[in-house]
Coordinates of C-alpha atoms in Angstrom, one line a residue:
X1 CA -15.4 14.9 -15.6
X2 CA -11.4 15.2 -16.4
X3 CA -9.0 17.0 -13.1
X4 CA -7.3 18.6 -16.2
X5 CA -4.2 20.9 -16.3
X6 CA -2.8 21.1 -19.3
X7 CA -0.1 19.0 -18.1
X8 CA 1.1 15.7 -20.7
X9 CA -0.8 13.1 -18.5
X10 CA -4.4 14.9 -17.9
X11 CA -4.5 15.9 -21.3
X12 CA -3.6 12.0 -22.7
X13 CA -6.4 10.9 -20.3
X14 CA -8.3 13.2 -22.5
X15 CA -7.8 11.9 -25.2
X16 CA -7.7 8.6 -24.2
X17 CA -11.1 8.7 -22.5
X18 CA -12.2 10.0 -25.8
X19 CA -11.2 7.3 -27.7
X20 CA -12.7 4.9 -25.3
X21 CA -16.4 5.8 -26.7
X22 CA -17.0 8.7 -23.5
X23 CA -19.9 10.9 -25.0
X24 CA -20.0 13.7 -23.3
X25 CA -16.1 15.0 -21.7
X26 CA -15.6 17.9 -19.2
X27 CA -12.0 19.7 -18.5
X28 CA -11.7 20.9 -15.3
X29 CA -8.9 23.6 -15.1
X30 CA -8.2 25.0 -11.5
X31 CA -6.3 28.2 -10.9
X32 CA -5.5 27.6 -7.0
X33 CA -2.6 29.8 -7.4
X34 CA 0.4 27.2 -8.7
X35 CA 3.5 29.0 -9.9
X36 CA 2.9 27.5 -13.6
X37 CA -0.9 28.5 -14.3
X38 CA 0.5 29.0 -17.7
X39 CA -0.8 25.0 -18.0
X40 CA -4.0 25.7 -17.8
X41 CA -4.1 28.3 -21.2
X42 CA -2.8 25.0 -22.5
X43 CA -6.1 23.1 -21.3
X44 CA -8.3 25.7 -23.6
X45 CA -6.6 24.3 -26.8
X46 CA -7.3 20.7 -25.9
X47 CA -10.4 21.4 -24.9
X48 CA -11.4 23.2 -27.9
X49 CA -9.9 20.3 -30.1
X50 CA -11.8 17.2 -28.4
X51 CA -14.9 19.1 -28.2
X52 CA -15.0 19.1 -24.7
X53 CA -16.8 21.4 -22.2
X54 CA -14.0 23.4 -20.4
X55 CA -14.5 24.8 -16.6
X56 CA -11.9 27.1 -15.4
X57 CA -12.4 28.0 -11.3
X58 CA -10.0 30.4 -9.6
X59 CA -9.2 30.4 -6.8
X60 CA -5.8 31.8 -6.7
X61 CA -5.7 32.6 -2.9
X62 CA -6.0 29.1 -1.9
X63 CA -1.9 29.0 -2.7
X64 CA -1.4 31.3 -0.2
X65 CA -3.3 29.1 2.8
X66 CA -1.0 26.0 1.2
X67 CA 2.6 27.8 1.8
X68 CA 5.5 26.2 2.4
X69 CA 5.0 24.2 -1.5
X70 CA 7.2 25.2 -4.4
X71 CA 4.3 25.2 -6.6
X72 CA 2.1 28.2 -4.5
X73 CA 4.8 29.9 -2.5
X74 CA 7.2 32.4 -4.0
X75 CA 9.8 31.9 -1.4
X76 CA 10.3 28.6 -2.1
X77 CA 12.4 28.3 -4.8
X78 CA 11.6 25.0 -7.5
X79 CA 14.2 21.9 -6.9
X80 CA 15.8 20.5 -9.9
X81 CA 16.0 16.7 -10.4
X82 CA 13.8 13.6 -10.9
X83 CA 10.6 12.7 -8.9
X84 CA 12.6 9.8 -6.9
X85 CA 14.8 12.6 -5.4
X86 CA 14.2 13.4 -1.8
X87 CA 14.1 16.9 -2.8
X88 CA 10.8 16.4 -4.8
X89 CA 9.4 16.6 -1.7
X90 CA 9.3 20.7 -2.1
X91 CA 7.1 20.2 -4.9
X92 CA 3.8 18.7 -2.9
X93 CA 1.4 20.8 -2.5
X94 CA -0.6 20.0 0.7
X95 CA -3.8 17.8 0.0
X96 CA -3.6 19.3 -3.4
X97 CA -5.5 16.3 -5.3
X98 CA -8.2 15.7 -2.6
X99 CA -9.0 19.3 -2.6
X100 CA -9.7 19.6 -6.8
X101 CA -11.3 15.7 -6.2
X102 CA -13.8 17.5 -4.1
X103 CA -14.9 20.0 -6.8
X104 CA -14.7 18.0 -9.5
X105 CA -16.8 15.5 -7.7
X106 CA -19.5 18.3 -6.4
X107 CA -19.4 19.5 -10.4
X108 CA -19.9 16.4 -11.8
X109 CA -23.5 16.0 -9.0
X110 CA -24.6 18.9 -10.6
X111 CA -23.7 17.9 -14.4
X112 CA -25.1 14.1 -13.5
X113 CA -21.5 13.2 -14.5
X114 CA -20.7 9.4 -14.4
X115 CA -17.3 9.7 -13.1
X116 CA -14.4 11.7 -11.9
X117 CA -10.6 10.7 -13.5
X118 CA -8.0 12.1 -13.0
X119 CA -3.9 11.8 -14.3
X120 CA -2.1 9.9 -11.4
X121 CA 0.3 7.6 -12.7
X122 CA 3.3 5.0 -11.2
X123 CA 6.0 7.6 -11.2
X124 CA 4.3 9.9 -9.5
X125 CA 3.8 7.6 -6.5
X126 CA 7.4 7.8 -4.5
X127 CA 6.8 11.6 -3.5
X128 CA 3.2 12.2 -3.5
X129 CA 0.8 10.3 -1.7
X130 CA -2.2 11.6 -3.0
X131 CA -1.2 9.7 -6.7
X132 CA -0.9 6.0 -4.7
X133 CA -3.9 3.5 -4.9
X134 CA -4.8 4.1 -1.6
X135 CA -5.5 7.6 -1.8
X136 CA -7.6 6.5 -4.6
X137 CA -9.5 3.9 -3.0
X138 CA -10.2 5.8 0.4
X139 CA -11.4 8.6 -1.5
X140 CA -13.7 7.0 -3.8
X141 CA -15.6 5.2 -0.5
X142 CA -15.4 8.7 1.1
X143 CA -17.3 10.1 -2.3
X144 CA -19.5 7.2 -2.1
X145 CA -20.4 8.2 1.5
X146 CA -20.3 11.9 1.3
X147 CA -22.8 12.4 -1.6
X148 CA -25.4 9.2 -0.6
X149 CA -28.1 9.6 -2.8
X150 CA -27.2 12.4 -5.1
X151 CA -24.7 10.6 -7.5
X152 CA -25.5 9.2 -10.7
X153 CA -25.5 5.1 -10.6
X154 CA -22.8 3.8 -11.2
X155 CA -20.7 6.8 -10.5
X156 CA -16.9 6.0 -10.1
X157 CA -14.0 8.0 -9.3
X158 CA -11.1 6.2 -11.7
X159 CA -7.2 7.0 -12.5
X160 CA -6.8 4.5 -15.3
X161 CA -2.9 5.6 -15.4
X162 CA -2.3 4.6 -12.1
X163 CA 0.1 1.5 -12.5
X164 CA 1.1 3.5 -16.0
X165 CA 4.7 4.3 -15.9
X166 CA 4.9 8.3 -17.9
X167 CA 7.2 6.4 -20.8
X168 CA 4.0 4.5 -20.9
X169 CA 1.5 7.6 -21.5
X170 CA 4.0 8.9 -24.0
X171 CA 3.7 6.1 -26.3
X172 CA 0.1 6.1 -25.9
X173 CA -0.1 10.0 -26.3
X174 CA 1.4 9.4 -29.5
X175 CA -1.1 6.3 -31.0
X176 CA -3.8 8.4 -29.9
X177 CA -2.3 11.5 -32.0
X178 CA -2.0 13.7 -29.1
X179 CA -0.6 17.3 -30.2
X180 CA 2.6 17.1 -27.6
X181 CA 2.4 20.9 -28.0
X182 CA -0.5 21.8 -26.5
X183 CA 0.9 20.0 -23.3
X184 CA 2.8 21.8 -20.3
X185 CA 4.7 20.1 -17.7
X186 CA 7.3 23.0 -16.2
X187 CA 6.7 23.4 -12.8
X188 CA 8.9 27.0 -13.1
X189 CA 6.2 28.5 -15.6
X190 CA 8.4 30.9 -17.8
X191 CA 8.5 31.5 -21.4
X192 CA 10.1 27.8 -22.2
X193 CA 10.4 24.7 -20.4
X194 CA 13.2 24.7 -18.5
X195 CA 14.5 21.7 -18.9
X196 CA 16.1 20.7 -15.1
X197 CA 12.8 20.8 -13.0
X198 CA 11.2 17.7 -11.5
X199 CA 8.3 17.3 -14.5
X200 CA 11.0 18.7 -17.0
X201 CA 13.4 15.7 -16.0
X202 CA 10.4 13.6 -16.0
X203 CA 8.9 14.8 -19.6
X204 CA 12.6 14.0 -21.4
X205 CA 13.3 10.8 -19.8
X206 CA 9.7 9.6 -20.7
X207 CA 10.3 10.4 -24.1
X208 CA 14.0 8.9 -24.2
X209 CA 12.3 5.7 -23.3
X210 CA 9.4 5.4 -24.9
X211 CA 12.3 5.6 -28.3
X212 CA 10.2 8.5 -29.7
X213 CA 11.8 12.0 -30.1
X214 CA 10.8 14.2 -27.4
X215 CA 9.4 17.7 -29.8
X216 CA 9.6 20.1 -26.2
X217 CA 11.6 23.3 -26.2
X218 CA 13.8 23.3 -23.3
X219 CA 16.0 26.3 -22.0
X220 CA 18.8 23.5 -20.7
X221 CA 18.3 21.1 -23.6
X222 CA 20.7 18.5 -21.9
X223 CA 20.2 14.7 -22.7
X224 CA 18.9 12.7 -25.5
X225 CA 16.2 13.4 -28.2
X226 CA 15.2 17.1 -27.5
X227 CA 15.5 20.5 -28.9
X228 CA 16.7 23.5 -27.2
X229 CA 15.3 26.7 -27.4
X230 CA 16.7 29.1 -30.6

């Protein structure tokens, strides 16, 4: 059972985890009301292409209880820059990954799932908490705890990516044959990428050092390797 957004690093894990012999894969997409649900009609084509069961819940209004984010309210306006900047912290979305852990985890009891993974990588550690090992650790005992008796044995919650710098899942993304565009990572959600957001900054400089040439669209095209919009 794959936390899946569309995004570049839940749909490598996709990928990956299908290369790594798993039989039977489900996406799960959640509309909970982000700014850039345009991601998840990117989750239907790599869904459709691995195979893949694909579960879309809505739950749009949940964005509205979790104001005060970028990413669900409107008045917030998205900060440009990298992850490490202080102003990254407009981005987090209160308890954001605990919250689609939860269903994931209660959909997986009733598929007789093995395991829960989700994206998490390195990079995304400095701003949000909820993508360091801890988080990942408490909440697996907490699963564990929570659902006594009713998980499959053996059941795991994993983020292989997690000491995975994003250069790193680009440059596996590409062995695997990942299609890099049927990925979204714009937190802004318009027509394009825009090119000067957090994930935008993020996407580009992954590419630039991973020494492959980044194929995204970008409104501001700034930088090396990429291709602005025409």
């Amino acid at each position: 059972m794959v936390i899946a957004s569309g995004g570049l690093d839940s749909t490598t894990l996709a990928y990956w985890l299908k290369a790594e012999g798993t039989q039977q894969l489900t996406l799960l997409g959640v509309d909970y009301g982000q700014r850039h649900r345009v991601e998840l009609s990117y989750l239907k084509r790599t869904a459709a292409k691995l195979g893949a069961w694909h579960v879309q819940l809505g739950v749009p209004d949940l964005g509205k209880l979790l104001a005060g984010s970028a990413l669900t309210d409107p008045q917030v306006q998205v900060p440009s820059g990298h992850y490490t900047d202080v102003s990254m912290r407009a981005t987090v979305v209160p308890n954001r990954n605990a919250l689609l852990l939860d269903l994931a985890v209660g959909l997986a009891i009733s598929a007789k799932a093995d395991a829960v993974a989700f994206g998490a990588h390195a990079g995304d550690q400095p701003i949000y908490p909820d993508c360091r090992p801890a988080f990942v650790d408490a909440y697996t005992r907490m699963a564990a705890v929570a659902n006594e008796g009713f998980l499959t044995v053996g059941f795991k919650v994993v983020a292989p990516f997690l000491t995975w710098t994003k250069a790193d899942i680009v440059r596996v993304a590409a062995a695997l044959g990942v299609p890099f565009g049927d990925t979204w990572s714009c937190y802004r959600g318009d027509t394009w990428h825009c090119g000067r957001c957090g994930t935008c900054a993020e996407r580009k400089k992954a590419f630039a050092r991973a020494g492959l040439v980044d194929p995204t669209h970008y409104q501001d095209a700034t930088g090396p390797g990429h291709r602005p919009v025409r």
